[in-house]
């Protein structure tokens, strides 16, 4: 695997051709577990984005893609899912080397959900439709509306779940009949490049999927501000989301779906199953080393079980084995980069200086690689940086609430954030659960660890962004509605 990528030429995928960046620039891609070089990739810029958008536009306007029956588009997406599944172990290893996550977690979460999403959306391709309202039999015409693909989709993704993010967005765009230009994260772009090859192998026509690697400043900004892109689906930080919105406003008012950051609350009540709650909370914050947008990171726990929960979470953290994600036995891999680790450390140090207590962890692990100790923080006030900012490291802030607090008071603690991506609730009392589901300002509420199999709409409220991904709701963002008033 390393050999293949070390010698692979640094190329972009434009109009079915692998080619160097127009300006000839490149970027290095490292393994975050030891800093070793894995690959050199092309550093595309505005010129490459122009070429890729032109190719996507031609494929949308003149190519075979818009002329295919929806059932044929669906068949190609199913074929892509089969190809990915056949190669899932190689893809997981590539993603693990590139992004640091454990092989098990990539297979069980990213690939498993990604494949389900691809097949789910393939199924939707034949079910997208307009509507014809009931009208009198002798009406002087007919009114209805059509649903049409919106056109060229820009897809800009982060490094924390590189393959899953690209897969979900691409599945939706292609199922809706759009063509796409993908700008993967510069820190973990390799699985997207392999995906580009698989798209060609299964017969998705040239120009339908274009991939321009490069920096956000050069390639991402050019895509977000391109006058001939119809929608940008972006997952990343709130700060960059705001720049993408400005780029849309300053270019062609392209539609946006923005999946941004989170600072998700976890509410634990005394009647909860504390063992399960502790395990789920620690697993989630250590999944991807805390670099998971929807991870519960602010834990509010009823005072009578505060110590019992802390003790359980601490014991779980002690048992975790930290090591390179691609080695068997690692429960948690490294963070993506030194820079991200330093950023997390600065937030924690700032809050400790202001009076927060580090109960466990609170520092990097000595030695090579970007590893960080699982961390428990207490005594944090709501206005401290650890309580307000995304730390994006395996760090939990734990705060007690009074045993007699009302649901409104508990919800106010949870809602005290600019973010609103996800909220977790642990209680067996139906009344408490139902009241809080309504009171929480969040795109998602997960009760007792969640359960079902369905792929639900995903997205945030407040500064966690807007729009939803997945399913009928997610697909509608990639379609345009045309109302027809037809007189006889
Ligand atoms: P980021 O810095 O916002 O970057 C995301 C993507 O945007 C990358 O491809 C980046 O390129 C690109 N980009 C950077 N500046 C840009 C610009 N001016 N114009 C256009 N594109 C630009 O986020 P990140 O650090 O990669 O990821 C972590 C963040 O993503 C966290 O805040 C996390 O919560 C959020 N996230 C949210 C979700 C969700 O579904 N809500 C899921 C995962 C992650 P580079 O690669 O060059 O930086
Ligand atoms: Mg990397």
mmCIF file of C-alpha atoms in Angstrom, residues 126 385 391 405 423 473:
data_model
loop_
_atom_site.group_PDB
_atom_site.id
_atom_site.type_symbol
_atom_site.label_atom_id
_atom_site.label_comp_id
_atom_site.label_asym_id
_atom_site.label_seq_id
_atom_site.Cartn_x
_atom_site.Cartn_y
_atom_site.Cartn_z
ATOM 1 C CA UNK A 126 -35.777 6.220 -9.228
ATOM 2 C CA UNK A 385 -12.885 28.077 26.204
ATOM 3 C CA UNK A 391 -11.593 21.196 21.273
ATOM 4 C CA UNK A 405 -33.343 20.872 38.242
ATOM 5 C CA UNK A 423 -27.453 16.282 21.759
ATOM 6 C CA UNK A 473 -34.631 15.798 2.480
#
